[in-house]
């Protein structure tokens, strides 16, 4: 007999991906008009923004996204590259302050073959990690347990970004 694990968050991700493909629109472009992105934005910079991932690998999974629709690093302007890295550094600082992770995975999946779910608009992932946070569920069943409410995490992170950017 086959056991089944219920992971409803995956269905929402699949339906959103289908909707996006149907609309032929990029979820990261014009984030001010896309409610599901806009409501999770933590910080807006000049050329890029920081957003909480709606489908996180771990609690506090953030993304740094340029406003411009760019698929590959060489297409970024130097000001965009600088600000993206500055925002990655700021987001890392805030994640350490709020969550005290043992480490943070920082990376990009450039192109569908590299694992990009949204391959036309590059974005940098920041995933806080703790020793032992990966158990058998994601390895065997492609199921993750996220123990922190997305809205509560958003409120804490948004307040931290506001505090940090006022200091600078």
mmCIF file with all atom_site columns, C-alpha atoms in Angstrom:
data_model
loop_
_atom_site.group_PDB
_atom_site.id
_atom_site.type_symbol
_atom_site.label_atom_id
_atom_site.label_alt_id
_atom_site.label_comp_id
_atom_site.label_asym_id
_atom_site.label_entity_id
_atom_site.label_seq_id
_atom_site.pdbx_PDB_ins_code
_atom_site.Cartn_x
_atom_site.Cartn_y
_atom_site.Cartn_z
_atom_site.occupancy
_atom_site.B_iso_or_equiv
_atom_site.pdbx_formal_charge
_atom_site.auth_seq_id
_atom_site.auth_comp_id
_atom_site.auth_asym_id
_atom_site.auth_atom_id
_atom_site.pdbx_PDB_model_num
ATOM 1   C CA . UNK A 1 1   ? 0.000  0.000  0.000   1.00 0.00 ? 1   UNK A CA 1
ATOM 2   C CA . UNK A 1 2   ? 1.283  3.465  -0.883  1.00 0.00 ? 2   UNK A CA 1
ATOM 3   C CA . UNK A 1 3   ? 1.310  6.161  1.791   1.00 0.00 ? 3   UNK A CA 1
ATOM 4   C CA . UNK A 1 4   ? 0.352  9.691  0.825   1.00 0.00 ? 4   UNK A CA 1
ATOM 5   C CA . UNK A 1 5   ? 1.408  12.903 2.471   1.00 0.00 ? 5   UNK A CA 1
ATOM 6   C CA . UNK A 1 6   ? -0.780 15.948 2.112   1.00 0.00 ? 6   UNK A CA 1
ATOM 7   C CA . UNK A 1 7   ? 1.098  19.084 0.973   1.00 0.00 ? 7   UNK A CA 1
ATOM 8   C CA . UNK A 1 8   ? -1.544 21.660 -0.028  1.00 0.00 ? 8   UNK A CA 1
ATOM 9   C CA . UNK A 1 9   ? 0.966  24.470 -0.506  1.00 0.00 ? 9   UNK A CA 1
ATOM 10  C CA . UNK A 1 10  ? 2.266  22.633 -3.603  1.00 0.00 ? 10  UNK A CA 1
ATOM 11  C CA . UNK A 1 11  ? -1.141 22.859 -5.289  1.00 0.00 ? 11  UNK A CA 1
ATOM 12  C CA . UNK A 1 12  ? -1.222 26.641 -4.884  1.00 0.00 ? 12  UNK A CA 1
ATOM 13  C CA . UNK A 1 13  ? 2.292  26.848 -6.408  1.00 0.00 ? 13  UNK A CA 1
ATOM 14  C CA . UNK A 1 14  ? 1.263  24.674 -9.372  1.00 0.00 ? 14  UNK A CA 1
ATOM 15  C CA . UNK A 1 15  ? -1.939 26.645 -9.997  1.00 0.00 ? 15  UNK A CA 1
ATOM 16  C CA . UNK A 1 16  ? -0.071 29.968 -9.760  1.00 0.00 ? 16  UNK A CA 1
ATOM 17  C CA . UNK A 1 17  ? 2.535  28.717 -12.243 1.00 0.00 ? 17  UNK A CA 1
ATOM 18  C CA . UNK A 1 18  ? -0.232 27.672 -14.650 1.00 0.00 ? 18  UNK A CA 1
ATOM 19  C CA . UNK A 1 19  ? -1.984 31.032 -14.241 1.00 0.00 ? 19  UNK A CA 1
ATOM 20  C CA . UNK A 1 20  ? 1.276  32.876 -14.845 1.00 0.00 ? 20  UNK A CA 1
ATOM 21  C CA . UNK A 1 21  ? 1.987  30.883 -17.999 1.00 0.00 ? 21  UNK A CA 1
ATOM 22  C CA . UNK A 1 22  ? -1.564 31.534 -19.233 1.00 0.00 ? 22  UNK A CA 1
ATOM 23  C CA . UNK A 1 23  ? -1.329 35.268 -18.531 1.00 0.00 ? 23  UNK A CA 1
ATOM 24  C CA . UNK A 1 24  ? 2.165  35.305 -20.068 1.00 0.00 ? 24  UNK A CA 1
ATOM 25  C CA . UNK A 1 25  ? 3.124  37.790 -17.419 1.00 0.00 ? 25  UNK A CA 1
ATOM 26  C CA . UNK A 1 26  ? 6.076  37.772 -15.098 1.00 0.00 ? 26  UNK A CA 1
ATOM 27  C CA . UNK A 1 27  ? 5.112  37.767 -11.418 1.00 0.00 ? 27  UNK A CA 1
ATOM 28  C CA . UNK A 1 28  ? 8.113  39.970 -10.596 1.00 0.00 ? 28  UNK A CA 1
ATOM 29  C CA . UNK A 1 29  ? 7.428  42.664 -13.180 1.00 0.00 ? 29  UNK A CA 1
ATOM 30  C CA . UNK A 1 30  ? 5.448  45.646 -11.881 1.00 0.00 ? 30  UNK A CA 1
ATOM 31  C CA . UNK A 1 31  ? 5.186  44.194 -8.361  1.00 0.00 ? 31  UNK A CA 1
ATOM 32  C CA . UNK A 1 32  ? 3.062  47.159 -7.241  1.00 0.00 ? 32  UNK A CA 1
ATOM 33  C CA . UNK A 1 33  ? 0.188  45.846 -9.403  1.00 0.00 ? 33  UNK A CA 1
ATOM 34  C CA . UNK A 1 34  ? 0.525  42.165 -8.469  1.00 0.00 ? 34  UNK A CA 1
ATOM 35  C CA . UNK A 1 35  ? -1.144 41.827 -5.084  1.00 0.00 ? 35  UNK A CA 1
ATOM 36  C CA . UNK A 1 36  ? 0.321  38.401 -4.245  1.00 0.00 ? 36  UNK A CA 1
ATOM 37  C CA . UNK A 1 37  ? 3.843  39.815 -4.696  1.00 0.00 ? 37  UNK A CA 1
ATOM 38  C CA . UNK A 1 38  ? 3.180  43.352 -3.442  1.00 0.00 ? 38  UNK A CA 1
ATOM 39  C CA . UNK A 1 39  ? 1.833  42.169 -0.096  1.00 0.00 ? 39  UNK A CA 1
ATOM 40  C CA . UNK A 1 40  ? 5.036  40.233 0.658   1.00 0.00 ? 40  UNK A CA 1
ATOM 41  C CA . UNK A 1 41  ? 7.548  42.937 -0.305  1.00 0.00 ? 41  UNK A CA 1
ATOM 42  C CA . UNK A 1 42  ? 9.823  43.777 2.612   1.00 0.00 ? 42  UNK A CA 1
ATOM 43  C CA . UNK A 1 43  ? 11.953 46.552 1.131   1.00 0.00 ? 43  UNK A CA 1
ATOM 44  C CA . UNK A 1 44  ? 12.023 48.581 -2.085  1.00 0.00 ? 44  UNK A CA 1
ATOM 45  C CA . UNK A 1 45  ? 15.335 49.876 -3.356  1.00 0.00 ? 45  UNK A CA 1
ATOM 46  C CA . UNK A 1 46  ? 16.153 52.014 -6.390  1.00 0.00 ? 46  UNK A CA 1
ATOM 47  C CA . UNK A 1 47  ? 16.653 49.119 -8.829  1.00 0.00 ? 47  UNK A CA 1
ATOM 48  C CA . UNK A 1 48  ? 15.617 46.019 -6.840  1.00 0.00 ? 48  UNK A CA 1
ATOM 49  C CA . UNK A 1 49  ? 13.336 44.854 -4.055  1.00 0.00 ? 49  UNK A CA 1
ATOM 50  C CA . UNK A 1 50  ? 13.327 42.203 -1.306  1.00 0.00 ? 50  UNK A CA 1
ATOM 51  C CA . UNK A 1 51  ? 10.326 39.899 -1.034  1.00 0.00 ? 51  UNK A CA 1
ATOM 52  C CA . UNK A 1 52  ? 9.370  37.016 1.235   1.00 0.00 ? 52  UNK A CA 1
ATOM 53  C CA . UNK A 1 53  ? 8.950  33.813 -0.783  1.00 0.00 ? 53  UNK A CA 1
ATOM 54  C CA . UNK A 1 54  ? 5.309  32.664 -0.756  1.00 0.00 ? 54  UNK A CA 1
ATOM 55  C CA . UNK A 1 55  ? 6.483  29.061 -1.305  1.00 0.00 ? 55  UNK A CA 1
ATOM 56  C CA . UNK A 1 56  ? 9.486  28.868 1.044   1.00 0.00 ? 56  UNK A CA 1
ATOM 57  C CA . UNK A 1 57  ? 12.011 26.098 1.458   1.00 0.00 ? 57  UNK A CA 1
ATOM 58  C CA . UNK A 1 58  ? 12.447 27.278 5.053   1.00 0.00 ? 58  UNK A CA 1
ATOM 59  C CA . UNK A 1 59  ? 10.898 29.938 7.256   1.00 0.00 ? 59  UNK A CA 1
ATOM 60  C CA . UNK A 1 60  ? 12.336 33.326 6.286   1.00 0.00 ? 60  UNK A CA 1
ATOM 61  C CA . UNK A 1 61  ? 13.133 32.347 2.662   1.00 0.00 ? 61  UNK A CA 1
ATOM 62  C CA . UNK A 1 62  ? 13.700 35.704 0.937   1.00 0.00 ? 62  UNK A CA 1
ATOM 63  C CA . UNK A 1 63  ? 14.353 36.786 -2.641  1.00 0.00 ? 63  UNK A CA 1
ATOM 64  C CA . UNK A 1 64  ? 16.125 39.867 -3.990  1.00 0.00 ? 64  UNK A CA 1
ATOM 65  C CA . UNK A 1 65  ? 14.683 40.811 -7.369  1.00 0.00 ? 65  UNK A CA 1
ATOM 66  C CA . UNK A 1 66  ? 15.611 43.539 -9.869  1.00 0.00 ? 66  UNK A CA 1
ATOM 67  C CA . UNK A 1 67  ? 12.676 45.616 -11.106 1.00 0.00 ? 67  UNK A CA 1
ATOM 68  C CA . UNK A 1 68  ? 13.869 45.194 -14.680 1.00 0.00 ? 68  UNK A CA 1
ATOM 69  C CA . UNK A 1 69  ? 12.934 41.950 -16.466 1.00 0.00 ? 69  UNK A CA 1
ATOM 70  C CA . UNK A 1 70  ? 16.395 40.425 -16.942 1.00 0.00 ? 70  UNK A CA 1
ATOM 71  C CA . UNK A 1 71  ? 17.158 36.716 -17.280 1.00 0.00 ? 71  UNK A CA 1
ATOM 72  C CA . UNK A 1 72  ? 20.964 36.610 -17.049 1.00 0.00 ? 72  UNK A CA 1
ATOM 73  C CA . UNK A 1 73  ? 23.615 38.355 -14.973 1.00 0.00 ? 73  UNK A CA 1
ATOM 74  C CA . UNK A 1 74  ? 25.470 40.036 -17.877 1.00 0.00 ? 74  UNK A CA 1
ATOM 75  C CA . UNK A 1 75  ? 22.256 41.894 -18.765 1.00 0.00 ? 75  UNK A CA 1
ATOM 76  C CA . UNK A 1 76  ? 22.218 43.686 -15.398 1.00 0.00 ? 76  UNK A CA 1
ATOM 77  C CA . UNK A 1 77  ? 23.520 47.232 -15.249 1.00 0.00 ? 77  UNK A CA 1
ATOM 78  C CA . UNK A 1 78  ? 26.335 47.820 -12.772 1.00 0.00 ? 78  UNK A CA 1
ATOM 79  C CA . UNK A 1 79  ? 24.054 49.841 -10.468 1.00 0.00 ? 79  UNK A CA 1
ATOM 80  C CA . UNK A 1 80  ? 21.607 46.926 -10.394 1.00 0.00 ? 80  UNK A CA 1
ATOM 81  C CA . UNK A 1 81  ? 24.370 44.420 -9.588  1.00 0.00 ? 81  UNK A CA 1
ATOM 82  C CA . UNK A 1 82  ? 25.662 46.614 -6.757  1.00 0.00 ? 82  UNK A CA 1
ATOM 83  C CA . UNK A 1 83  ? 22.241 47.173 -5.229  1.00 0.00 ? 83  UNK A CA 1
ATOM 84  C CA . UNK A 1 84  ? 21.287 43.501 -5.504  1.00 0.00 ? 84  UNK A CA 1
ATOM 85  C CA . UNK A 1 85  ? 24.439 42.510 -3.614  1.00 0.00 ? 85  UNK A CA 1
ATOM 86  C CA . UNK A 1 86  ? 23.881 45.282 -1.041  1.00 0.00 ? 86  UNK A CA 1
ATOM 87  C CA . UNK A 1 87  ? 20.339 43.979 -0.504  1.00 0.00 ? 87  UNK A CA 1
ATOM 88  C CA . UNK A 1 88  ? 21.603 40.397 -0.207  1.00 0.00 ? 88  UNK A CA 1
ATOM 89  C CA . UNK A 1 89  ? 24.008 41.592 2.507   1.00 0.00 ? 89  UNK A CA 1
ATOM 90  C CA . UNK A 1 90  ? 21.239 43.530 4.292   1.00 0.00 ? 90  UNK A CA 1
ATOM 91  C CA . UNK A 1 91  ? 18.812 40.601 4.077   1.00 0.00 ? 91  UNK A CA 1
ATOM 92  C CA . UNK A 1 92  ? 21.493 38.255 5.446   1.00 0.00 ? 92  UNK A CA 1
ATOM 93  C CA . UNK A 1 93  ? 22.135 40.607 8.354   1.00 0.00 ? 93  UNK A CA 1
ATOM 94  C CA . UNK A 1 94  ? 18.426 40.757 9.169   1.00 0.00 ? 94  UNK A CA 1
ATOM 95  C CA . UNK A 1 95  ? 17.934 36.991 8.913   1.00 0.00 ? 95  UNK A CA 1
ATOM 96  C CA . UNK A 1 96  ? 20.820 36.438 11.341  1.00 0.00 ? 96  UNK A CA 1
ATOM 97  C CA . UNK A 1 97  ? 19.406 39.057 13.722  1.00 0.00 ? 97  UNK A CA 1
ATOM 98  C CA . UNK A 1 98  ? 15.850 37.697 13.693  1.00 0.00 ? 98  UNK A CA 1
ATOM 99  C CA . UNK A 1 99  ? 16.303 33.966 13.247  1.00 0.00 ? 99  UNK A CA 1
ATOM 100 C CA . UNK A 1 100 ? 19.864 33.149 14.239  1.00 0.00 ? 100 UNK A CA 1
ATOM 101 C CA . UNK A 1 101 ? 20.319 30.518 11.514  1.00 0.00 ? 101 UNK A CA 1
ATOM 102 C CA . UNK A 1 102 ? 23.406 28.301 11.509  1.00 0.00 ? 102 UNK A CA 1
ATOM 103 C CA . UNK A 1 103 ? 23.913 29.315 7.877   1.00 0.00 ? 103 UNK A CA 1
ATOM 104 C CA . UNK A 1 104 ? 22.222 30.901 4.867   1.00 0.00 ? 104 UNK A CA 1
ATOM 105 C CA . UNK A 1 105 ? 22.064 29.460 1.359   1.00 0.00 ? 105 UNK A CA 1
ATOM 106 C CA . UNK A 1 106 ? 22.391 32.321 -1.152  1.00 0.00 ? 106 UNK A CA 1
ATOM 107 C CA . UNK A 1 107 ? 21.990 31.563 -4.828  1.00 0.00 ? 107 UNK A CA 1
ATOM 108 C CA . UNK A 1 108 ? 20.352 31.896 -8.227  1.00 0.00 ? 108 UNK A CA 1
ATOM 109 C CA . UNK A 1 109 ? 18.892 29.380 -10.623 1.00 0.00 ? 109 UNK A CA 1
ATOM 110 C CA . UNK A 1 110 ? 19.578 30.920 -14.019 1.00 0.00 ? 110 UNK A CA 1
ATOM 111 C CA . UNK A 1 111 ? 17.467 29.158 -16.632 1.00 0.00 ? 111 UNK A CA 1
ATOM 112 C CA . UNK A 1 112 ? 14.925 26.344 -16.415 1.00 0.00 ? 112 UNK A CA 1
ATOM 113 C CA . UNK A 1 113 ? 17.611 23.640 -16.692 1.00 0.00 ? 113 UNK A CA 1
ATOM 114 C CA . UNK A 1 114 ? 19.263 25.135 -13.584 1.00 0.00 ? 114 UNK A CA 1
ATOM 115 C CA . UNK A 1 115 ? 16.015 24.781 -11.632 1.00 0.00 ? 115 UNK A CA 1
ATOM 116 C CA . UNK A 1 116 ? 14.511 28.225 -12.125 1.00 0.00 ? 116 UNK A CA 1
ATOM 117 C CA . UNK A 1 117 ? 10.769 28.247 -11.564 1.00 0.00 ? 117 UNK A CA 1
ATOM 118 C CA . UNK A 1 118 ? 10.644 31.751 -13.039 1.00 0.00 ? 118 UNK A CA 1
ATOM 119 C CA . UNK A 1 119 ? 13.400 31.620 -15.599 1.00 0.00 ? 119 UNK A CA 1
ATOM 120 C CA . UNK A 1 120 ? 12.880 34.928 -17.411 1.00 0.00 ? 120 UNK A CA 1
ATOM 121 C CA . UNK A 1 121 ? 13.437 37.224 -14.414 1.00 0.00 ? 121 UNK A CA 1
ATOM 122 C CA . UNK A 1 122 ? 16.530 36.517 -12.356 1.00 0.00 ? 122 UNK A CA 1
ATOM 123 C CA . UNK A 1 123 ? 16.293 36.655 -8.582  1.00 0.00 ? 123 UNK A CA 1
ATOM 124 C CA . UNK A 1 124 ? 18.564 35.781 -5.683  1.00 0.00 ? 124 UNK A CA 1
ATOM 125 C CA . UNK A 1 125 ? 17.323 33.341 -3.039  1.00 0.00 ? 125 UNK A CA 1
ATOM 126 C CA . UNK A 1 126 ? 18.331 33.591 0.625   1.00 0.00 ? 126 UNK A CA 1
ATOM 127 C CA . UNK A 1 127 ? 17.333 30.500 2.597   1.00 0.00 ? 127 UNK A CA 1
ATOM 128 C CA . UNK A 1 128 ? 18.137 30.423 6.319   1.00 0.00 ? 128 UNK A CA 1
ATOM 129 C CA . UNK A 1 129 ? 19.379 26.988 7.423   1.00 0.00 ? 129 UNK A CA 1
ATOM 130 C CA . UNK A 1 130 ? 19.843 25.185 10.717  1.00 0.00 ? 130 UNK A CA 1
ATOM 131 C CA . UNK A 1 131 ? 21.776 22.009 11.449  1.00 0.00 ? 131 UNK A CA 1
ATOM 132 C CA . UNK A 1 132 ? 19.370 19.114 11.005  1.00 0.00 ? 132 UNK A CA 1
ATOM 133 C CA . UNK A 1 133 ? 16.633 21.193 9.331   1.00 0.00 ? 133 UNK A CA 1
ATOM 134 C CA . UNK A 1 134 ? 16.472 18.810 6.396   1.00 0.00 ? 134 UNK A CA 1
ATOM 135 C CA . UNK A 1 135 ? 14.805 15.557 7.312   1.00 0.00 ? 135 UNK A CA 1
ATOM 136 C CA . UNK A 1 136 ? 13.455 12.654 5.308   1.00 0.00 ? 136 UNK A CA 1
ATOM 137 C CA . UNK A 1 137 ? 10.295 14.463 4.106   1.00 0.00 ? 137 UNK A CA 1
ATOM 138 C CA . UNK A 1 138 ? 11.868 16.679 1.419   1.00 0.00 ? 138 UNK A CA 1
ATOM 139 C CA . UNK A 1 139 ? 14.411 14.047 0.499   1.00 0.00 ? 139 UNK A CA 1
ATOM 140 C CA . UNK A 1 140 ? 11.942 11.191 -0.011  1.00 0.00 ? 140 UNK A CA 1
ATOM 141 C CA . UNK A 1 141 ? 8.578  12.847 -0.505  1.00 0.00 ? 141 UNK A CA 1
ATOM 142 C CA . UNK A 1 142 ? 9.232  16.373 -1.846  1.00 0.00 ? 142 UNK A CA 1
ATOM 143 C CA . UNK A 1 143 ? 7.296  17.677 1.170   1.00 0.00 ? 143 UNK A CA 1
ATOM 144 C CA . UNK A 1 144 ? 8.458  20.383 3.544   1.00 0.00 ? 144 UNK A CA 1
ATOM 145 C CA . UNK A 1 145 ? 7.221  21.395 6.957   1.00 0.00 ? 145 UNK A CA 1
ATOM 146 C CA . UNK A 1 146 ? 7.310  25.150 7.516   1.00 0.00 ? 146 UNK A CA 1
ATOM 147 C CA . UNK A 1 147 ? 6.830  25.866 11.194  1.00 0.00 ? 147 UNK A CA 1
ATOM 148 C CA . UNK A 1 148 ? 6.385  29.647 11.043  1.00 0.00 ? 148 UNK A CA 1
ATOM 149 C CA . UNK A 1 149 ? 3.307  31.502 9.786   1.00 0.00 ? 149 UNK A CA 1
ATOM 150 C CA . UNK A 1 150 ? 4.042  33.466 6.603   1.00 0.00 ? 150 UNK A CA 1
ATOM 151 C CA . UNK A 1 151 ? 2.176  36.605 7.762   1.00 0.00 ? 151 UNK A CA 1
ATOM 152 C CA . UNK A 1 152 ? 3.899  36.652 11.159  1.00 0.00 ? 152 UNK A CA 1
ATOM 153 C CA . UNK A 1 153 ? 7.293  36.219 9.485   1.00 0.00 ? 153 UNK A CA 1
ATOM 154 C CA . UNK A 1 154 ? 6.460  39.024 7.047   1.00 0.00 ? 154 UNK A CA 1
ATOM 155 C CA . UNK A 1 155 ? 5.565  41.459 9.876   1.00 0.00 ? 155 UNK A CA 1
ATOM 156 C CA . UNK A 1 156 ? 8.821  40.741 11.742  1.00 0.00 ? 156 UNK A CA 1
ATOM 157 C CA . UNK A 1 157 ? 10.998 41.019 8.637   1.00 0.00 ? 157 UNK A CA 1
ATOM 158 C CA . UNK A 1 158 ? 9.293  44.171 7.336   1.00 0.00 ? 158 UNK A CA 1
ATOM 159 C CA . UNK A 1 159 ? 9.839  45.900 10.695  1.00 0.00 ? 159 UNK A CA 1
ATOM 160 C CA . UNK A 1 160 ? 13.500 44.819 10.699  1.00 0.00 ? 160 UNK A CA 1
ATOM 161 C CA . UNK A 1 161 ? 14.071 46.141 7.153   1.00 0.00 ? 161 UNK A CA 1
ATOM 162 C CA . UNK A 1 162 ? 12.484 49.467 8.159   1.00 0.00 ? 162 UNK A CA 1
ATOM 163 C CA . UNK A 1 163 ? 14.759 49.722 11.225  1.00 0.00 ? 163 UNK A CA 1
ATOM 164 C CA . UNK A 1 164 ? 17.917 48.818 9.308   1.00 0.00 ? 164 UNK A CA 1
ATOM 165 C CA . UNK A 1 165 ? 17.338 51.120 6.367   1.00 0.00 ? 165 UNK A CA 1
ATOM 166 C CA . UNK A 1 166 ? 16.622 54.119 8.641   1.00 0.00 ? 166 UNK A CA 1
ATOM 167 C CA . UNK A 1 167 ? 20.051 53.649 10.244  1.00 0.00 ? 167 UNK A CA 1
ATOM 168 C CA . UNK A 1 168 ? 21.913 53.913 6.950   1.00 0.00 ? 168 UNK A CA 1
#
